[in-house]
Short mmCIF file of C-alpha atoms and ligand atoms in Angstrom, two decimals:
data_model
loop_
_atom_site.label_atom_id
_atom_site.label_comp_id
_atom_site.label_asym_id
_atom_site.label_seq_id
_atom_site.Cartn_x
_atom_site.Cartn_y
_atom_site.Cartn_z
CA UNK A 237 5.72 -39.27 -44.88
CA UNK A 238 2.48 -40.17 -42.95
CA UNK A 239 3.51 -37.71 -39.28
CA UNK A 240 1.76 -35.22 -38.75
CA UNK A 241 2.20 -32.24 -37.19
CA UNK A 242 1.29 -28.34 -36.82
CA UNK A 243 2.31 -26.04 -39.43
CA UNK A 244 2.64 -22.56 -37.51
CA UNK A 245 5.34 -21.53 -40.42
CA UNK A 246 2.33 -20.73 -42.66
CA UNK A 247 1.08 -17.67 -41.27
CA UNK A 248 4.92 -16.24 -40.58
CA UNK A 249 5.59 -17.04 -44.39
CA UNK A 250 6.12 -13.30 -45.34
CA UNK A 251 5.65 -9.62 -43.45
CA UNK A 252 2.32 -9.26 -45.43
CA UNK A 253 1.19 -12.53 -43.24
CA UNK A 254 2.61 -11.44 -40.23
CA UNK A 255 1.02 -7.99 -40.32
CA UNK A 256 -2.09 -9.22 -40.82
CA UNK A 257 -2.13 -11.84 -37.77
CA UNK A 258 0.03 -9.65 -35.51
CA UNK A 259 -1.82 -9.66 -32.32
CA UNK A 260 -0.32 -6.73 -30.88
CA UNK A 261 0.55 -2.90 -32.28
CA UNK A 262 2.64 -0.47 -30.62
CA UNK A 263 1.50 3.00 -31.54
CA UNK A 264 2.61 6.68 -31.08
CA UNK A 265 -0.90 6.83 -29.31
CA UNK A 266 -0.08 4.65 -26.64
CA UNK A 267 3.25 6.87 -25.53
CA UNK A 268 3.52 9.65 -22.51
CA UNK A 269 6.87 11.21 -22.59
CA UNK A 270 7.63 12.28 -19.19
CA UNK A 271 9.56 16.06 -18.85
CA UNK A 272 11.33 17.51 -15.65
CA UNK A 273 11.46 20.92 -15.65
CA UNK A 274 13.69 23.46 -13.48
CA UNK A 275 13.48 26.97 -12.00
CA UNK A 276 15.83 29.17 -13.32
CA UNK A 277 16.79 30.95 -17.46
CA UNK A 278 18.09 29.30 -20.43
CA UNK A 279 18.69 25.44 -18.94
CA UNK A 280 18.62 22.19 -21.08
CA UNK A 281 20.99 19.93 -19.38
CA UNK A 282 21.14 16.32 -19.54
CA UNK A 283 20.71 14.50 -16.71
CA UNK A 284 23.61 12.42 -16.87
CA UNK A 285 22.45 8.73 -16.01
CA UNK A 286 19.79 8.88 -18.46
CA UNK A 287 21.67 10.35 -21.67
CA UNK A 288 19.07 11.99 -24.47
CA UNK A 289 17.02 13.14 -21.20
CA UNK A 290 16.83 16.73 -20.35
CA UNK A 291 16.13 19.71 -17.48
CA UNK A 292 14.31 22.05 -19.26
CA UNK A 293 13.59 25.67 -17.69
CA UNK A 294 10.54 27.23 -18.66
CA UNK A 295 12.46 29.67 -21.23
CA UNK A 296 13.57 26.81 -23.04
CA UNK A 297 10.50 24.47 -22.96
CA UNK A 298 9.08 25.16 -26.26
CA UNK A 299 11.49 24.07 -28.25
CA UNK A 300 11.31 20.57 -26.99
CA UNK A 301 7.21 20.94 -26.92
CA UNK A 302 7.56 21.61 -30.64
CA UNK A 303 9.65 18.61 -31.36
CA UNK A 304 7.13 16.77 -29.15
CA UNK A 305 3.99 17.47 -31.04
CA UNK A 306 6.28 17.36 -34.36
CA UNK A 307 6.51 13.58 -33.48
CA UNK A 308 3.71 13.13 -32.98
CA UNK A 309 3.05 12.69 -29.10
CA UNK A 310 0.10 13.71 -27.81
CA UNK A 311 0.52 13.46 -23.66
CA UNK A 312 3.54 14.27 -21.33
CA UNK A 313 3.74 13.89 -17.65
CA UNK A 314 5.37 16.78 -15.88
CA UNK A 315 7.91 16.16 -12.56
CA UNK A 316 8.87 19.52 -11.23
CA UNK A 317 12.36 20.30 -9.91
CA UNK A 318 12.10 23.59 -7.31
CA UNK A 319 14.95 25.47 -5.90
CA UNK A 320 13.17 25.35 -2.68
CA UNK A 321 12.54 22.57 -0.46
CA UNK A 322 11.33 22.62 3.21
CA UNK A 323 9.73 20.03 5.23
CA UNK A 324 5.84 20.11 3.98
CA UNK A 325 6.73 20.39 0.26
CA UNK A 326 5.38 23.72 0.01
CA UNK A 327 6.22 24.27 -3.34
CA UNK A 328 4.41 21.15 -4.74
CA UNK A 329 1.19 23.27 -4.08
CA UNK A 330 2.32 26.45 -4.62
CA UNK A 331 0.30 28.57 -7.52
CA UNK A 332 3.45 29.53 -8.90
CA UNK A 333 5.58 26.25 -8.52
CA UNK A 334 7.58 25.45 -11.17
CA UNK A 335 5.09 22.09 -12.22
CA UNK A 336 2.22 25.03 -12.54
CA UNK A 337 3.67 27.45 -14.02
CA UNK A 338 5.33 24.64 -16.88
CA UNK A 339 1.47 23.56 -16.91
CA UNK A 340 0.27 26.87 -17.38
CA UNK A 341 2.65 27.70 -19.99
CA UNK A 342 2.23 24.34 -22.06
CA UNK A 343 -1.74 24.49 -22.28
CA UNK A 344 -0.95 28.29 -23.43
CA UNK A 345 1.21 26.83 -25.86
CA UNK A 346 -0.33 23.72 -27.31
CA UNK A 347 -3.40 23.53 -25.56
CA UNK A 348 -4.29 20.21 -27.77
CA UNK A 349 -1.08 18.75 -25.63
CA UNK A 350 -2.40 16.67 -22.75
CA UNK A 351 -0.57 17.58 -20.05
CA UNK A 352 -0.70 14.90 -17.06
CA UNK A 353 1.11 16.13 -13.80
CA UNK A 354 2.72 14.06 -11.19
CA UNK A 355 1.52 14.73 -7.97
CA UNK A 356 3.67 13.84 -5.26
CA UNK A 357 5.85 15.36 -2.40
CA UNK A 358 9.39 13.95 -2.66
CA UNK A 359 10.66 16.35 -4.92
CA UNK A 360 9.69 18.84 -2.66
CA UNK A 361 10.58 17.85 0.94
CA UNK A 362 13.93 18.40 2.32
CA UNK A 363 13.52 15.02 3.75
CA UNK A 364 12.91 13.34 0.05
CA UNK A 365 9.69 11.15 1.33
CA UNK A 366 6.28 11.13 -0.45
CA UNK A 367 4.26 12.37 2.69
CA UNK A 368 4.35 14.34 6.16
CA UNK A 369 7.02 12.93 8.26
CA UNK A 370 6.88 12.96 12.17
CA UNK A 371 9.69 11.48 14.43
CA UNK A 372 11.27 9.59 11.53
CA UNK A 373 7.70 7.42 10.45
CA UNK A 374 5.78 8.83 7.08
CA UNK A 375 2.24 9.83 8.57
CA UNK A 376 -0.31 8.68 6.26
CA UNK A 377 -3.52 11.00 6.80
CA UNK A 378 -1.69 14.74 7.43
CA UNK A 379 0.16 13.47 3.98
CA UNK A 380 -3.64 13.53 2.06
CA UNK A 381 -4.59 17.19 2.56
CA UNK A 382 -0.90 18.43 0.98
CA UNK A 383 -1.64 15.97 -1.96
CA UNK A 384 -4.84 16.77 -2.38
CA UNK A 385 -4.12 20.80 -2.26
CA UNK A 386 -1.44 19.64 -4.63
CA UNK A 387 -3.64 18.34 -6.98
CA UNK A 388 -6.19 20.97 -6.79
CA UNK A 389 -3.11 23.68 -7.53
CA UNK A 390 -2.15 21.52 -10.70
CA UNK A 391 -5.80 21.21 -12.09
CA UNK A 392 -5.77 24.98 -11.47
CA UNK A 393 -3.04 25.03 -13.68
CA UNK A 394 -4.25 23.80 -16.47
CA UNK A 395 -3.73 20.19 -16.28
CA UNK A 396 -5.51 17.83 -17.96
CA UNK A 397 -5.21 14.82 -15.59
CA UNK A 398 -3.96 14.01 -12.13
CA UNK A 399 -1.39 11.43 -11.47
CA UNK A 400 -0.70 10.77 -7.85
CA UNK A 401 2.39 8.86 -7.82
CA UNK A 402 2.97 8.88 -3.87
CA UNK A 403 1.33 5.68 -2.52
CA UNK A 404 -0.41 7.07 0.92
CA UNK A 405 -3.86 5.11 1.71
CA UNK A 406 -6.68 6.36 0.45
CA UNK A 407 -5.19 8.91 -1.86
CA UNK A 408 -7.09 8.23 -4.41
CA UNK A 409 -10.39 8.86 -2.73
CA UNK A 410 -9.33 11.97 -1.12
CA UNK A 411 -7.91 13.52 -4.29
CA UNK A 412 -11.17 12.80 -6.09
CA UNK A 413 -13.24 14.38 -3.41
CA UNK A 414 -10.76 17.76 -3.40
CA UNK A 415 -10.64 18.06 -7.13
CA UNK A 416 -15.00 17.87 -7.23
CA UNK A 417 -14.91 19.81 -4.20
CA UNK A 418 -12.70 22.39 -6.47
CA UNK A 419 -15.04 21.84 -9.20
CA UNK A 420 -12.70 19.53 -11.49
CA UNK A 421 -14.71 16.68 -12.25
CA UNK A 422 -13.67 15.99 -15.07
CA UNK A 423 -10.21 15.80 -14.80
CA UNK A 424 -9.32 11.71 -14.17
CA UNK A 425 -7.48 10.63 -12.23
CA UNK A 426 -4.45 8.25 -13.69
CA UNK A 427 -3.48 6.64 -9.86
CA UNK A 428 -0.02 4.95 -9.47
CA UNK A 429 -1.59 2.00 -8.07
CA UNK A 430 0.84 -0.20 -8.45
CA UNK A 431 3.98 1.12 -7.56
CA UNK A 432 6.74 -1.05 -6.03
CA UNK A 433 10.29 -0.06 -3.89
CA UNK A 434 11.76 -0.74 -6.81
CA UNK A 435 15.76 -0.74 -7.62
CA UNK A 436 14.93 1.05 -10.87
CA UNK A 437 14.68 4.14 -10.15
CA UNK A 438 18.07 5.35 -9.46
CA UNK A 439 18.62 7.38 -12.48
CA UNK A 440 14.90 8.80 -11.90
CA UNK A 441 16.22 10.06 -8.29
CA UNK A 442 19.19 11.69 -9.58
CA UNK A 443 16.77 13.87 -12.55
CA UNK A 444 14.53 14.58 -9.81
CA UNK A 445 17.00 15.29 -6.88
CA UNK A 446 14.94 13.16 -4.78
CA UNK A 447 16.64 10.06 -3.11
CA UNK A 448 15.40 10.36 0.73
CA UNK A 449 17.28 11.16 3.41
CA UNK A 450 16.63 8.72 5.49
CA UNK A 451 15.03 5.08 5.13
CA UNK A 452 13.82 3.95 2.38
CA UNK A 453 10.34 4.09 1.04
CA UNK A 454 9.62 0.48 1.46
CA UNK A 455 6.59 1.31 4.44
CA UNK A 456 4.60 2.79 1.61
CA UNK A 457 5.65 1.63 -1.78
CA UNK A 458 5.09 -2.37 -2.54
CA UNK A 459 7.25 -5.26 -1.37
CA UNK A 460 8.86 -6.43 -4.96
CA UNK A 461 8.30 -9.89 -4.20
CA UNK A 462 4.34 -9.45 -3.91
CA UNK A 463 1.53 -10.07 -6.72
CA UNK A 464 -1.71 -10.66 -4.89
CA UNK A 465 -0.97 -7.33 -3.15
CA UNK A 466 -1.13 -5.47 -6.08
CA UNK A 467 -4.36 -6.71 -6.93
CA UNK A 468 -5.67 -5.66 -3.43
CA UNK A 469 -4.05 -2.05 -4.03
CA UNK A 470 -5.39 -1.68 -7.40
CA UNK A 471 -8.96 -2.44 -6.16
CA UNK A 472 -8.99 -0.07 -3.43
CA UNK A 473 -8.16 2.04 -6.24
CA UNK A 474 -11.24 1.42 -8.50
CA UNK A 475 -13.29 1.86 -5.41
CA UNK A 476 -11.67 4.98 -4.82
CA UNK A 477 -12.28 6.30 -8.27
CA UNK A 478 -9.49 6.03 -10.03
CA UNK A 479 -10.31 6.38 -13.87
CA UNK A 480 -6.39 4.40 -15.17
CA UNK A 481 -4.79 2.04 -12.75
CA UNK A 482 -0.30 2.04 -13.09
CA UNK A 483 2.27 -0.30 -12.63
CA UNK A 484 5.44 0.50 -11.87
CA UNK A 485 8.23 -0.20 -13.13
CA UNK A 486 7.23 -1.85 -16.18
CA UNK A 487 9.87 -4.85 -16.55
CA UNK A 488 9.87 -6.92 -14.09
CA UNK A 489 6.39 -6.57 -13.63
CA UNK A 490 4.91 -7.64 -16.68
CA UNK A 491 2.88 -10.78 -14.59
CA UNK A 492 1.59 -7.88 -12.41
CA UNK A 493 0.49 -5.58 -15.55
CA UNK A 494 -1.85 -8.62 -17.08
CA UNK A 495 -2.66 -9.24 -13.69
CA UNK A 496 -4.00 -6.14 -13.31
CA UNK A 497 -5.59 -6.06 -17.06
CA UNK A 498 -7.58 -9.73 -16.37
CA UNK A 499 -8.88 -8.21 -12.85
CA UNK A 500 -9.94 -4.88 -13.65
CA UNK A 501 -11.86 -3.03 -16.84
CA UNK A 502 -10.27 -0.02 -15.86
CA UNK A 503 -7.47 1.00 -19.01
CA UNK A 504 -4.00 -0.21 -17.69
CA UNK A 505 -0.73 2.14 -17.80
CA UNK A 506 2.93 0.54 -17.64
CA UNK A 507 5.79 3.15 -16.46
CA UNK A 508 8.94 1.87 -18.18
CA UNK A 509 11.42 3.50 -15.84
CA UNK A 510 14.32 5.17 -15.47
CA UNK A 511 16.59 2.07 -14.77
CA UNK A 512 15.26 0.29 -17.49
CA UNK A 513 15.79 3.36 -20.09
CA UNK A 514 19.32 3.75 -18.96
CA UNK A 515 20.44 0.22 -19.03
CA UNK A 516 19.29 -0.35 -22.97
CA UNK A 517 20.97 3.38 -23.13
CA UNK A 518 24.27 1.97 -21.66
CA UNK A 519 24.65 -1.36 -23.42
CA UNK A 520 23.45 -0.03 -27.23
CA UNK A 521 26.08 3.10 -26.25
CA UNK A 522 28.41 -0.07 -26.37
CA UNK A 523 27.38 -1.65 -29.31
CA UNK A 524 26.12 -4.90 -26.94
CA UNK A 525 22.38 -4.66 -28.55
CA UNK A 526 20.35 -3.02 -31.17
CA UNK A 527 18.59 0.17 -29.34
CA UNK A 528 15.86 0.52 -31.90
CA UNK A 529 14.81 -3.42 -31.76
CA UNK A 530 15.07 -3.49 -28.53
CA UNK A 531 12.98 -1.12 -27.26
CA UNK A 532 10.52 -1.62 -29.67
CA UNK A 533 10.14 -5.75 -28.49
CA UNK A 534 10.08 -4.14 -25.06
CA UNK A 535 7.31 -1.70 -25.39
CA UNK A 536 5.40 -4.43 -27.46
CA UNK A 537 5.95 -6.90 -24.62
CA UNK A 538 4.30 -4.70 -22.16
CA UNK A 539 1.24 -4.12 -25.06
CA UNK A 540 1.21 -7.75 -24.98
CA UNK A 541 1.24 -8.31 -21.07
CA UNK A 542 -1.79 -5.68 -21.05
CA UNK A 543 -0.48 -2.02 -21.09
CA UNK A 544 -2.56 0.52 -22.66
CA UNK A 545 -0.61 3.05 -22.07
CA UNK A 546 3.14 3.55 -21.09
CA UNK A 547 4.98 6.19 -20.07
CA UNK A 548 8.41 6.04 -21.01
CA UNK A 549 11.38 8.17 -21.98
CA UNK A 550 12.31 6.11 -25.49
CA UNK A 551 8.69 7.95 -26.40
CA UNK A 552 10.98 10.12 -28.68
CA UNK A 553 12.60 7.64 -30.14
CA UNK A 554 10.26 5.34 -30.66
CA UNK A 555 7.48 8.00 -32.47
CA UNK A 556 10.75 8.53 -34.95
CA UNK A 557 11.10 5.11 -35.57
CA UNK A 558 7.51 3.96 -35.85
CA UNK A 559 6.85 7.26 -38.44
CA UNK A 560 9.79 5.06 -40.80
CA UNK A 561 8.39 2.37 -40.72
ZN1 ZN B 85 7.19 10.58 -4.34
#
């Protein structure tokens, strides 16, 4: 036989082989397992549209902070659930809202933990928007100063990093300037900088109790169908001072993660959301797919697209799985 052709069999010819030309390894390192914590005594309650997903009140936290580090996890990213909600948010920047007094008791706990917290409003309005609202429109500017008191009140805390999730202009730049201001400077800033009006995060609103009340987000998150935008929001980022730029949600924006990866030297974070977690919940719960596989091509995709970091609720999981292997 005289045709010739590539052989790309060779190098798949045994696991040996493939380990040692795999391009791309999916590490415990790499995970941030996201926790929502609630006011009130002795609460772990699944939140039902996201199954193996808890509310944890503060009395009950370390048990699941033990299991964390057990695993091997080294970060989490705190969203706060408060009793109280009133127009401004108040109790995102409260010194003893639930987000800093779980920080506060985490860092007294495990103070090798890094503890990232969310900073945003939406869990805290009665309205359920990121930002100040007047007359029905989200005011951009009047929104800063809450986040950036926010922010201050979670570094105060205890938190290691800063993770403004709420997608105002300039809210990078103005939560840089209050955390130096505060004397913080070296707490980074991991900036949602990506962050589209996504479909996915239904479950996410039901754990958080924070679907708005009116509208939509859509005048401040990103239009789905957009790519070059993100590239013009993550760059105002960098400017800004971001030290991590984020995508989310993770899935369907895998073009927009290696986008953001070939653009920018800045490391790159995927969120892998709720939606996706609790559809590959719902069809392995059926027997339709292979959980463990699953996830773990998943996660490996979004290495592979140019995630350094994701934040994702199979962390758990996956640290079990990749300690068998
Ligand atoms: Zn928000």
């Amino acid at each position: 036989m005289t045709i010739h052709f590539d052989r790309h069999r060779r190098l798949r010819g045994s696991e040996t082989l493939r380990k040692l030309v795999r391009e791309n390894q999916l590490t415990v390192h790499d995970l941030i397992y996201p926790l929502f914590v609630v006011e009130g005594e002795n609460i772990k309650e699944e939140i039902p549209s996201m199954p193996g997903v808890f509310h944890f009140s503060l009395d009950r936290l370390r048990e699941e902070i033990e299991e964390i580090i057990q695993l091997g996890i080294e970060a989490v990213i705190l969203f706060g659930v408060p009793n109280h909600k009133d127009e401004t948010g108040s109790q995102a920047y409260a010194e003893d809202g639930i987000v800093q007094r779980a920080t506060y008791e985490i860092k007294k706990m495990k103070p090798e933990l890094l503890v990232i917290a969310d900073t945003c409003l939406c869990q805290y309005t009665d309205h359920g928007h990121c930002g100040v609202v007047d007359d029905g429109r989200i005011l951009n500017d009047p929104s800063l100063e809450l986040l950036v008191k926010t922010a201050v009140s979670q570094a105060t805390a205890g938190a290691d990093m800063i993770a403004p999730s709420n997608m105002m202009d300039g809210f990078v730049t103005a939560i840089r300037h209050g955390l130096d201001e505060a004397g913080f400077t070296e707490i980074p800033i991991m900036s949602y900088a990506v962050k589209y009006a996504s479909s996915f995060y239904g479950p996410f609103r039901d754990a958080a109790h924070s679907a708005p009340q009116f509208g939509d987000r859509r005048t401040y998150q990103m239009d789905p169908a957009n790519g070059r935008e993100a590239l013009r929001e993550a760059a105002s980022d960098v400017k800004e001072g971001a030290d991590i730029l984020m995508v989310k949600p993770a899935m369907a924006y895998m073009d927009i993660i290696r986008q953001v990866k070939d653009q920018f030297d800045l490391p790159v974070a995927a969120y892998n959301v709720s939606g996706e977690y609790s559809m590959i919940k719902s069809a392995s719960a059926n027997g339709w797919i292979n959980e463990e596989s699953v996830v773990l091509e998943l996660l490996t995709g979004m290495k592979r697209a140019g995630a350094d970091l994701i934040l994702t609720y199979h962390a758990k999981d996956v640290a079990k799985w990749l300690k068998q292997k």
